[in-house]
PDB file of C-alpha atoms in Angstrom:
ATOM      1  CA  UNK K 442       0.000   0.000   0.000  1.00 49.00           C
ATOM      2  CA  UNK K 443       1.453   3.489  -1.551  1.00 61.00           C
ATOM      3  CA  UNK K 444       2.304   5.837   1.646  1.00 67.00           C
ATOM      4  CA  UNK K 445      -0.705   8.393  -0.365  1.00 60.00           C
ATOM      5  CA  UNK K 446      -3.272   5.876  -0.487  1.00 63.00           C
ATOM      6  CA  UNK K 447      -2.912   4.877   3.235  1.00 75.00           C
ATOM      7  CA  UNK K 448      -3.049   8.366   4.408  1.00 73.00           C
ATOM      8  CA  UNK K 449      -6.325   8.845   2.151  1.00 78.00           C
ATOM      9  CA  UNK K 450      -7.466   5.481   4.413  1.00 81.00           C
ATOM     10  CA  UNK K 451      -7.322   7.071   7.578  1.00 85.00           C
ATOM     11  CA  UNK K 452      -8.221   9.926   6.288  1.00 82.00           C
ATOM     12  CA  UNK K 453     -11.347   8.703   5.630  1.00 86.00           C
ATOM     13  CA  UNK K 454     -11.882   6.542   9.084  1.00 90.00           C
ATOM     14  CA  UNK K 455     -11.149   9.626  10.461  1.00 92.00           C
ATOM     15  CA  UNK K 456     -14.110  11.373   8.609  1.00 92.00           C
ATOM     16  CA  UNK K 457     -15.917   8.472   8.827  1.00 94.00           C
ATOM     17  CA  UNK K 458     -16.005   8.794  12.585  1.00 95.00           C
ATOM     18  CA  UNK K 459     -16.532  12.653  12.681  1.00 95.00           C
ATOM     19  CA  UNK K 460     -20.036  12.024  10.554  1.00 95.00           C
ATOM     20  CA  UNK K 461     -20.732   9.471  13.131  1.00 96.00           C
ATOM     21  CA  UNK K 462     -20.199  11.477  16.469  1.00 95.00           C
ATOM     22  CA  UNK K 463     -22.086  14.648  15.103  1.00 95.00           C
ATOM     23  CA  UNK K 464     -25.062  12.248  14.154  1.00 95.00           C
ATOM     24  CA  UNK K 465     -25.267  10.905  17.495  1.00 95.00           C
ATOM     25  CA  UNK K 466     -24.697  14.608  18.774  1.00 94.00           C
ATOM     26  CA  UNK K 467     -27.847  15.300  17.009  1.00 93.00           C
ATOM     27  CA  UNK K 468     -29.833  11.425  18.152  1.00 91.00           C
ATOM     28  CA  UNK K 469     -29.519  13.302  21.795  1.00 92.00           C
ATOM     29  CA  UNK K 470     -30.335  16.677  21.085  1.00 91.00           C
ATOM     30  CA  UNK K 471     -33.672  15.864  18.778  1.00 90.00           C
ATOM     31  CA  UNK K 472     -33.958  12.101  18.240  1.00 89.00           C
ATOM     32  CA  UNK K 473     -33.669  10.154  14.872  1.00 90.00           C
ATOM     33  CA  UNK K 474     -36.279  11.403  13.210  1.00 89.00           C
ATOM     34  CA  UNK K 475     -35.031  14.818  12.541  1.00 90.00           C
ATOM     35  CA  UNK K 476     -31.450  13.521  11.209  1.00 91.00           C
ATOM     36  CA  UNK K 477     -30.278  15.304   8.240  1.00 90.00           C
ATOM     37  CA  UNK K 478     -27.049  14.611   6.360  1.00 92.00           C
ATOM     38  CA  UNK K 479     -27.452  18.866   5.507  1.00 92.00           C
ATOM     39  CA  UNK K 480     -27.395  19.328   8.886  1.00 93.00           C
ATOM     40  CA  UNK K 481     -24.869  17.230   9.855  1.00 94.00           C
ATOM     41  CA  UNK K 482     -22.067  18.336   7.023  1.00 93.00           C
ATOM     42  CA  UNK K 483     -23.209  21.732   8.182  1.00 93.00           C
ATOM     43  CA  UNK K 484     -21.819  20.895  11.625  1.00 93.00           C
ATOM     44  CA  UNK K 485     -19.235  19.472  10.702  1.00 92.00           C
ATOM     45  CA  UNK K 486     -18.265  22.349   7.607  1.00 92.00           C
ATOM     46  CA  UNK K 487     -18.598  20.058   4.755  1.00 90.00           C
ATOM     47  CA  UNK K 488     -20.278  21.171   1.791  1.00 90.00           C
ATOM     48  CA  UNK K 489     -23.249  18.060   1.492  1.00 86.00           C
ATOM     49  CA  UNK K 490     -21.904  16.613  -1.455  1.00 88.00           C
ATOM     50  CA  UNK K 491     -19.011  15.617  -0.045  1.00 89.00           C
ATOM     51  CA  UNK K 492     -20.700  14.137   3.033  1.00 91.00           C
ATOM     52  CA  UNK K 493     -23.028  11.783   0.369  1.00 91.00           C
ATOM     53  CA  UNK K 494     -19.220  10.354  -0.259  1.00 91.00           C
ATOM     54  CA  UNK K 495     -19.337   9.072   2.958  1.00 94.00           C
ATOM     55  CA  UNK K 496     -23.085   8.137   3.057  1.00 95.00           C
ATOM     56  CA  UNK K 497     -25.247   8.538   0.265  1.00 94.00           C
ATOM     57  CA  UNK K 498     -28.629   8.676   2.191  1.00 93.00           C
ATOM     58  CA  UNK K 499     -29.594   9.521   5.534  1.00 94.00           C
ATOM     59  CA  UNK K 500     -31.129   6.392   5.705  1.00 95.00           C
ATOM     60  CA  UNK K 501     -27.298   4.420   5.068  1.00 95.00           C
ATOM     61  CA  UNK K 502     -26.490   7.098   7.932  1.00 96.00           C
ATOM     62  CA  UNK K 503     -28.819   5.860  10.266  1.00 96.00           C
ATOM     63  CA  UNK K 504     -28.055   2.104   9.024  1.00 97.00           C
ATOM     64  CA  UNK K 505     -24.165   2.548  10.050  1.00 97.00           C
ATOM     65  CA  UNK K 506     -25.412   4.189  13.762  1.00 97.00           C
ATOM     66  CA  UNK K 507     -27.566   1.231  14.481  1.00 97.00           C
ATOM     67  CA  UNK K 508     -24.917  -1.273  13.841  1.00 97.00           C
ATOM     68  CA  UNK K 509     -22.328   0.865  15.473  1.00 97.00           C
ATOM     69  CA  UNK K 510     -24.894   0.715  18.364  1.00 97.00           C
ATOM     70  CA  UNK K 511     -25.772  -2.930  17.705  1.00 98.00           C
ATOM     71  CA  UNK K 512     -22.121  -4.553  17.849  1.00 97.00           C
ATOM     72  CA  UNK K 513     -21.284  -2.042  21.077  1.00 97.00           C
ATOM     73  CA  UNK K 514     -24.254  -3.484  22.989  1.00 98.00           C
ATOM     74  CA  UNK K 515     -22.981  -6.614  21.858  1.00 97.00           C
ATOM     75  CA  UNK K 516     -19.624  -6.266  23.047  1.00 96.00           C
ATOM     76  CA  UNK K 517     -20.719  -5.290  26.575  1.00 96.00           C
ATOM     77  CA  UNK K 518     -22.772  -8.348  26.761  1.00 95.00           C
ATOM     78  CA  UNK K 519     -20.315 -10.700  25.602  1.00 94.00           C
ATOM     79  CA  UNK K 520     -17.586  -9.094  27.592  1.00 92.00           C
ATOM     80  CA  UNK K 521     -19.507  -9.472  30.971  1.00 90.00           C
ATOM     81  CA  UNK K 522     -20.073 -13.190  30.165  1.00 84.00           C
ATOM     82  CA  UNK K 523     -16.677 -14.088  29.496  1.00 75.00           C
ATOM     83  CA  UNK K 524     -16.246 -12.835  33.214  1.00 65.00           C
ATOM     84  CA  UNK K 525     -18.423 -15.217  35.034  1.00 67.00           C
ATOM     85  CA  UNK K 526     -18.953 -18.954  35.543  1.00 76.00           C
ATOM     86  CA  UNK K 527     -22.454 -20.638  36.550  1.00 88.00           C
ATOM     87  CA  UNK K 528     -24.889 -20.723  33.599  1.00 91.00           C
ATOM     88  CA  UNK K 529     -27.698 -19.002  35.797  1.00 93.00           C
ATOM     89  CA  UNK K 530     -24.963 -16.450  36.947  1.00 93.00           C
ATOM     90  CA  UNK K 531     -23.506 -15.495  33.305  1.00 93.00           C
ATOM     91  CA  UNK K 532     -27.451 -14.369  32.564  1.00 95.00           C
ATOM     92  CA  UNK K 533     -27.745 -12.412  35.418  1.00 95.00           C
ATOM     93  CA  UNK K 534     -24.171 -10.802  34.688  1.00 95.00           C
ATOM     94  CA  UNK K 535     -24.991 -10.551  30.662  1.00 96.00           C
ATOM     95  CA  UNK K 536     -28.748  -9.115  31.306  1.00 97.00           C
ATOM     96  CA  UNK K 537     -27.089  -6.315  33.847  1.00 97.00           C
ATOM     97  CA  UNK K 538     -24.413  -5.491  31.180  1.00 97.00           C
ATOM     98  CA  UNK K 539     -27.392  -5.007  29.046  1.00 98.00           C
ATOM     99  CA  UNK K 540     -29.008  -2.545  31.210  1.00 98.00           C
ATOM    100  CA  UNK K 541     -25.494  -1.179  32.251  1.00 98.00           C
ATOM    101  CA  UNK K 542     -24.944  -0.585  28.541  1.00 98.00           C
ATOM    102  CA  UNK K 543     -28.118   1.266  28.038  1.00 97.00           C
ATOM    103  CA  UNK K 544     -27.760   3.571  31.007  1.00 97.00           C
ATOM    104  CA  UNK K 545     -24.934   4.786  29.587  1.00 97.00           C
ATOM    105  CA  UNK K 546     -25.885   5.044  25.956  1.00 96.00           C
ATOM    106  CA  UNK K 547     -29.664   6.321  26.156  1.00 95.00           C
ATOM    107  CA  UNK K 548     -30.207   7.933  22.547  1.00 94.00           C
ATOM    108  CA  UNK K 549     -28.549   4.465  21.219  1.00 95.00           C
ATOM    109  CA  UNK K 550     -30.599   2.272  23.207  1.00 96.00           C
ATOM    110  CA  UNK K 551     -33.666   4.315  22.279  1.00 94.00           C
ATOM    111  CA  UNK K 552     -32.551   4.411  18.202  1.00 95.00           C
ATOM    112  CA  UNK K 553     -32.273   0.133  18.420  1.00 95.00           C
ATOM    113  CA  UNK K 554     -35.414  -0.264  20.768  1.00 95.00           C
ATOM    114  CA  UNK K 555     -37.456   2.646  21.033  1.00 90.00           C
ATOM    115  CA  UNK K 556     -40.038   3.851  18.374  1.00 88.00           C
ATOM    116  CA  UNK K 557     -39.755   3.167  14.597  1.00 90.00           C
ATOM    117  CA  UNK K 558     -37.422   6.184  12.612  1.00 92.00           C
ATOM    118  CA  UNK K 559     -40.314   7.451  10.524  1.00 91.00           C
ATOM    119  CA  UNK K 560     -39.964   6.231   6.351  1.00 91.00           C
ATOM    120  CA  UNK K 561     -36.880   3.831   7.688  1.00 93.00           C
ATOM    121  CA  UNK K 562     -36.495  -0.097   6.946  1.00 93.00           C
ATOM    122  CA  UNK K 563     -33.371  -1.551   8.646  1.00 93.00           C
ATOM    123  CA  UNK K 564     -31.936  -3.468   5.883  1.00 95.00           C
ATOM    124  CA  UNK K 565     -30.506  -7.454   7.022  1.00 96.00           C
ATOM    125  CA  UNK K 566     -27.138  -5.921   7.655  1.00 96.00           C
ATOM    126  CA  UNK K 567     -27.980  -4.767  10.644  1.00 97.00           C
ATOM    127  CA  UNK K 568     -29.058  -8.752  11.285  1.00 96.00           C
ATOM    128  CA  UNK K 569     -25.907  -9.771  12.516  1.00 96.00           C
ATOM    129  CA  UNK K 570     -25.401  -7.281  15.319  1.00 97.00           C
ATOM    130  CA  UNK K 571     -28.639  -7.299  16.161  1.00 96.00           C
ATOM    131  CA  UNK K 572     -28.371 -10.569  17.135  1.00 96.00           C
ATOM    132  CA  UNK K 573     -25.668 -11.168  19.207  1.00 96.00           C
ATOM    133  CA  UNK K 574     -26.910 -10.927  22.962  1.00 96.00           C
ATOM    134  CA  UNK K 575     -29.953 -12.909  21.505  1.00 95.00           C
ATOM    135  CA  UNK K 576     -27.255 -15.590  20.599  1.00 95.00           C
ATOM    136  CA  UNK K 577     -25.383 -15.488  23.733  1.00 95.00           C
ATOM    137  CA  UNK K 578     -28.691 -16.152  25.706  1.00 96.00           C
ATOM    138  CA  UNK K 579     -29.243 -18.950  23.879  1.00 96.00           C
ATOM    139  CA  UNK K 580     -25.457 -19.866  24.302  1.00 94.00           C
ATOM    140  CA  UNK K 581     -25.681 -20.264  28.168  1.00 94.00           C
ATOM    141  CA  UNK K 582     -29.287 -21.748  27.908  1.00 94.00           C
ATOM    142  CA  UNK K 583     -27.590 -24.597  25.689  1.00 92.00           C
ATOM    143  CA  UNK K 584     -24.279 -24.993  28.168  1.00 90.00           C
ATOM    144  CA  UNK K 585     -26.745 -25.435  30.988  1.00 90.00           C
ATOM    145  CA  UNK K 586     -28.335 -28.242  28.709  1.00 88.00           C
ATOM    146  CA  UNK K 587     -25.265 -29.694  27.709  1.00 85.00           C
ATOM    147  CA  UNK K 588     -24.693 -29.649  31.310  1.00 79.00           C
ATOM    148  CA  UNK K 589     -27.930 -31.184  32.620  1.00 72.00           C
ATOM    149  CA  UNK K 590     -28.239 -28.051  34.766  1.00 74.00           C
ATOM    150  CA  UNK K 591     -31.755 -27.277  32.949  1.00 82.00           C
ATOM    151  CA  UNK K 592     -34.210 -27.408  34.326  1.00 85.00           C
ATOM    152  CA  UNK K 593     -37.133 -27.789  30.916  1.00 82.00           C
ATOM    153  CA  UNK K 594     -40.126 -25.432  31.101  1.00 86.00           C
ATOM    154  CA  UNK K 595     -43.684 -27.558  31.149  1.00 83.00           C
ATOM    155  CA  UNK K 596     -44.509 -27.581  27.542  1.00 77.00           C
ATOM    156  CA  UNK K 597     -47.856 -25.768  26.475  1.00 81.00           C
ATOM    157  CA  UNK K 598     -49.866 -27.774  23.937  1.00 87.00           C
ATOM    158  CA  UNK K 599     -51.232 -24.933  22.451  1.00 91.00           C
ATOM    159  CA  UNK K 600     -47.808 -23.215  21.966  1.00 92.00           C
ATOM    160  CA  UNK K 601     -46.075 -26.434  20.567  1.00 93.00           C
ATOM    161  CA  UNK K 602     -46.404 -25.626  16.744  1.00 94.00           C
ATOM    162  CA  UNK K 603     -44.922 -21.970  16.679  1.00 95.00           C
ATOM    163  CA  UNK K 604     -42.259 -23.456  19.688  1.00 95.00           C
ATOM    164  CA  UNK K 605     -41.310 -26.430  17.434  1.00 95.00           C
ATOM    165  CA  UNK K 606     -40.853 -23.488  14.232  1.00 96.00           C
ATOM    166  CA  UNK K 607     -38.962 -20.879  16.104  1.00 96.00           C
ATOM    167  CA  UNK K 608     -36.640 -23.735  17.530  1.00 96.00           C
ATOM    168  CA  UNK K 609     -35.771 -24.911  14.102  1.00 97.00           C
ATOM    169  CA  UNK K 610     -35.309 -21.627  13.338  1.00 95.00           C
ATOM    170  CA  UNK K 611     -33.288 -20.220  16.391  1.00 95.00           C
ATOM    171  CA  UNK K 612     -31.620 -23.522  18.133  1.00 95.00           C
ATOM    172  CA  UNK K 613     -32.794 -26.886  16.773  1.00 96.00           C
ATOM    173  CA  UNK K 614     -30.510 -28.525  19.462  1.00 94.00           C
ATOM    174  CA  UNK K 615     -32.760 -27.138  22.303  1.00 94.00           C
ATOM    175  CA  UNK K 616     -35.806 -28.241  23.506  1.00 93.00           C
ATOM    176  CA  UNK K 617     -38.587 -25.976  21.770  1.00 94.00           C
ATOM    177  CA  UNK K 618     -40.373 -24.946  24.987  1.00 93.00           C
ATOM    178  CA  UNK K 619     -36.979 -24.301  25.990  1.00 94.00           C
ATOM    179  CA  UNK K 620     -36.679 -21.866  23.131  1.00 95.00           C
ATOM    180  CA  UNK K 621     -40.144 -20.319  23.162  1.00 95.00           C
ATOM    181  CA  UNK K 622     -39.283 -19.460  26.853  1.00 95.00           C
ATOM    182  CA  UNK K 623     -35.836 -17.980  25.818  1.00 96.00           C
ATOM    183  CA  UNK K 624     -37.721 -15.863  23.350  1.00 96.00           C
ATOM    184  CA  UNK K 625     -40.194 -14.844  25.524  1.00 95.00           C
ATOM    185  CA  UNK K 626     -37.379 -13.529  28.342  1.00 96.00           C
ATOM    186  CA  UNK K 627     -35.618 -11.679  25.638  1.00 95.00           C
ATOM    187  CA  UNK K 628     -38.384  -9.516  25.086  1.00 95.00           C
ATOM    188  CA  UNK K 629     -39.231  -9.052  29.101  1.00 97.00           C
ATOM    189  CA  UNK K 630     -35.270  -8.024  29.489  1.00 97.00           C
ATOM    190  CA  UNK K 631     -35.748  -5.227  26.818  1.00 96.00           C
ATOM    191  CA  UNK K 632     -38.990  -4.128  28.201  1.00 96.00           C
ATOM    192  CA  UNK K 633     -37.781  -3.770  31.863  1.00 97.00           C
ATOM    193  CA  UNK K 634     -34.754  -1.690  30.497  1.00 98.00           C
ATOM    194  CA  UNK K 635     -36.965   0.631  28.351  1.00 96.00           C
ATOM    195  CA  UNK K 636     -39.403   0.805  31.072  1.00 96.00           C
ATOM    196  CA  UNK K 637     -36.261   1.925  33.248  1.00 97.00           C
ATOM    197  CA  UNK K 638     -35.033   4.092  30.510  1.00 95.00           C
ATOM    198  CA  UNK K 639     -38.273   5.693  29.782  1.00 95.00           C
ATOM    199  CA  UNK K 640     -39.013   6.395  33.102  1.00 95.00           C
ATOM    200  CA  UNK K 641     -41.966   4.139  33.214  1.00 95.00           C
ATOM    201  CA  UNK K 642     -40.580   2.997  36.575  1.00 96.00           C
ATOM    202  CA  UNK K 643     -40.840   6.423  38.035  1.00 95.00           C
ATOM    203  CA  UNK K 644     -42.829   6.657  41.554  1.00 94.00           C
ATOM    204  CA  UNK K 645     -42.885   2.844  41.158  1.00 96.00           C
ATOM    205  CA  UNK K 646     -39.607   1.110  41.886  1.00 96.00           C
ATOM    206  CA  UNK K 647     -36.678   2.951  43.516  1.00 96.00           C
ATOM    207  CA  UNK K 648     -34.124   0.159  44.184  1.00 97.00           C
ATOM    208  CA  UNK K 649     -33.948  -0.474  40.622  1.00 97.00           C
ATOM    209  CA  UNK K 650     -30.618  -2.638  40.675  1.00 96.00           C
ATOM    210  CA  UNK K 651     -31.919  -4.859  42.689  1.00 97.00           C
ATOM    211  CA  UNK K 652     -35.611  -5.134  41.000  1.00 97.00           C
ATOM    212  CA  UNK K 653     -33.854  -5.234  37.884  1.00 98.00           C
ATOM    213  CA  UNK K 654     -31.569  -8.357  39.448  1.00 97.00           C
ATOM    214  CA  UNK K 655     -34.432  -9.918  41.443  1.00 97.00           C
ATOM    215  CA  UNK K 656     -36.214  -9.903  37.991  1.00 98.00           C
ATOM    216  CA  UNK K 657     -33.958 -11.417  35.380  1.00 98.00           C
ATOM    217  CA  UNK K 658     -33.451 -14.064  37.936  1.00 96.00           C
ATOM    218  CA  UNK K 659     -37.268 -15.024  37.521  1.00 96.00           C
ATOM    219  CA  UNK K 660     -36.260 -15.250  33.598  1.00 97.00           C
ATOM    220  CA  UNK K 661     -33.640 -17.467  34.130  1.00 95.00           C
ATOM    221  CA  UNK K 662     -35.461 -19.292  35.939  1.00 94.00           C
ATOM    222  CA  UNK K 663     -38.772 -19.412  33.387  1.00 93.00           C
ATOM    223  CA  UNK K 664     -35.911 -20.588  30.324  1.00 94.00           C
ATOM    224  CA  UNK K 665     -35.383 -23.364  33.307  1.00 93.00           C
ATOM    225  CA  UNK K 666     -31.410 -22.274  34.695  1.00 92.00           C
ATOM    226  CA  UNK K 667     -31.095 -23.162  38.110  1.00 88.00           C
ATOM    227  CA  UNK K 668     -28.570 -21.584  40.225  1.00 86.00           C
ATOM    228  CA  UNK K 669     -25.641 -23.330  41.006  1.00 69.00           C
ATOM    229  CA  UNK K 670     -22.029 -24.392  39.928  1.00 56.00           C
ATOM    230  CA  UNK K 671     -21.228 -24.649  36.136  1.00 50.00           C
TER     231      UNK K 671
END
């Protein structure tokens, strides 16, 4: 690699990054929505043109943020379970980096799990990230199986079709009511960190650590982790 062409590399990371920070400048200050590339070259004092270099549409703009947000969330997650041992204990651990993460990174959180960006489709790029502390649950659901330290959810009859399809779909080496129940605690962790984040909890729960604790615990528990050694 010529010593030119490497410089015009990091020149454009470095750019790259700039377009980035002054978007999420602007998440905080007035939310997703109102995102404009014109605004943010004008921030930044680019002319726009040379900002659609970068990111042709507001809408690849907002694509690159929620990844960026995506893989960060991620990285917490995964990073707190490397940290810890039990099965039941590395969900508790990964479900408070979760909330940890979000806490500190509001106006991400709120751009991957709050309301729909008005005339925006995340494209399947964002797939990947996206799923990756859906994955990891799933991981320490099938160590404690591989373990025999789960314990399986009673199966619901009525459930057994759409648990046997998003098994096959999610973790055919699981039990499915295993995996409908893994599905179903996913989506209760999210909502007790946007109800946290949104201040849904306010006048309602003050020791929110330990609600927040006490209540993933009862998850782990419905997926069927027990607590214990690994």
């Amino acid at each position: 690699m010529s010593t030119a062409h490497g410089a015009r590399a990091r020149a454009r990371i470095e750019v790259t990054a700039a377009i980035k920070d002054e978007a999420r400048r602007q998440l905080a200050a007035q939310g997703a929505a109102r995102l404009s590339l014109r605004a943010v070259a004008r921030e930044l004092g680019m002319v726009s043109s040379a900002l659609y270099r970068y990111f042709p549409s507001r809408d690849d703009l907002l694509t690159a943020l929620i990844i960026d947000a995506y893989d960060s969330l991620g990285e917490s997650a995964e990073a707190a379970h490397e940290a810890t041992a039990s099965p039941f204990e590395r969900w508790i651990t990964v479900c408070e980096a979760v909330r940890g993460w979000a806490l500190d990174h509001p106006h991400e959180y709120a751009l991957i799990y709050g309301s729909p960006v008005p005339g925006y489709t995340a494209p399947d790029a964002t797939v990947p990230a996206a799923a990756r502390v859906g994955l990891l649950l799933i991981g320490i659901a099938r160590d404690a199986h591989r373990g025999a330290a789960l314990d399986r959810p009673a199966p619901a009859d009525d459930l057994r079709p759409e648990a046997e399809r998003m098994a096959a779909d999610l973790a055919p080496d699981l039990p499915p009511e295993v995996v409908a129940a893994l599905v179903a605690a996913w989506a209760q962790l999210y909502g007790l960190v946007g109800f946290e984040l949104f201040g849904q909890f306010n006048r309602v729960v003050e020791d929110r650590e330990t609600f927040f604790r006490h209540a993933v615990g009862r998850l782990a528990r419905g997926v069927g982790l027990v607590p214990g050694p690994r």
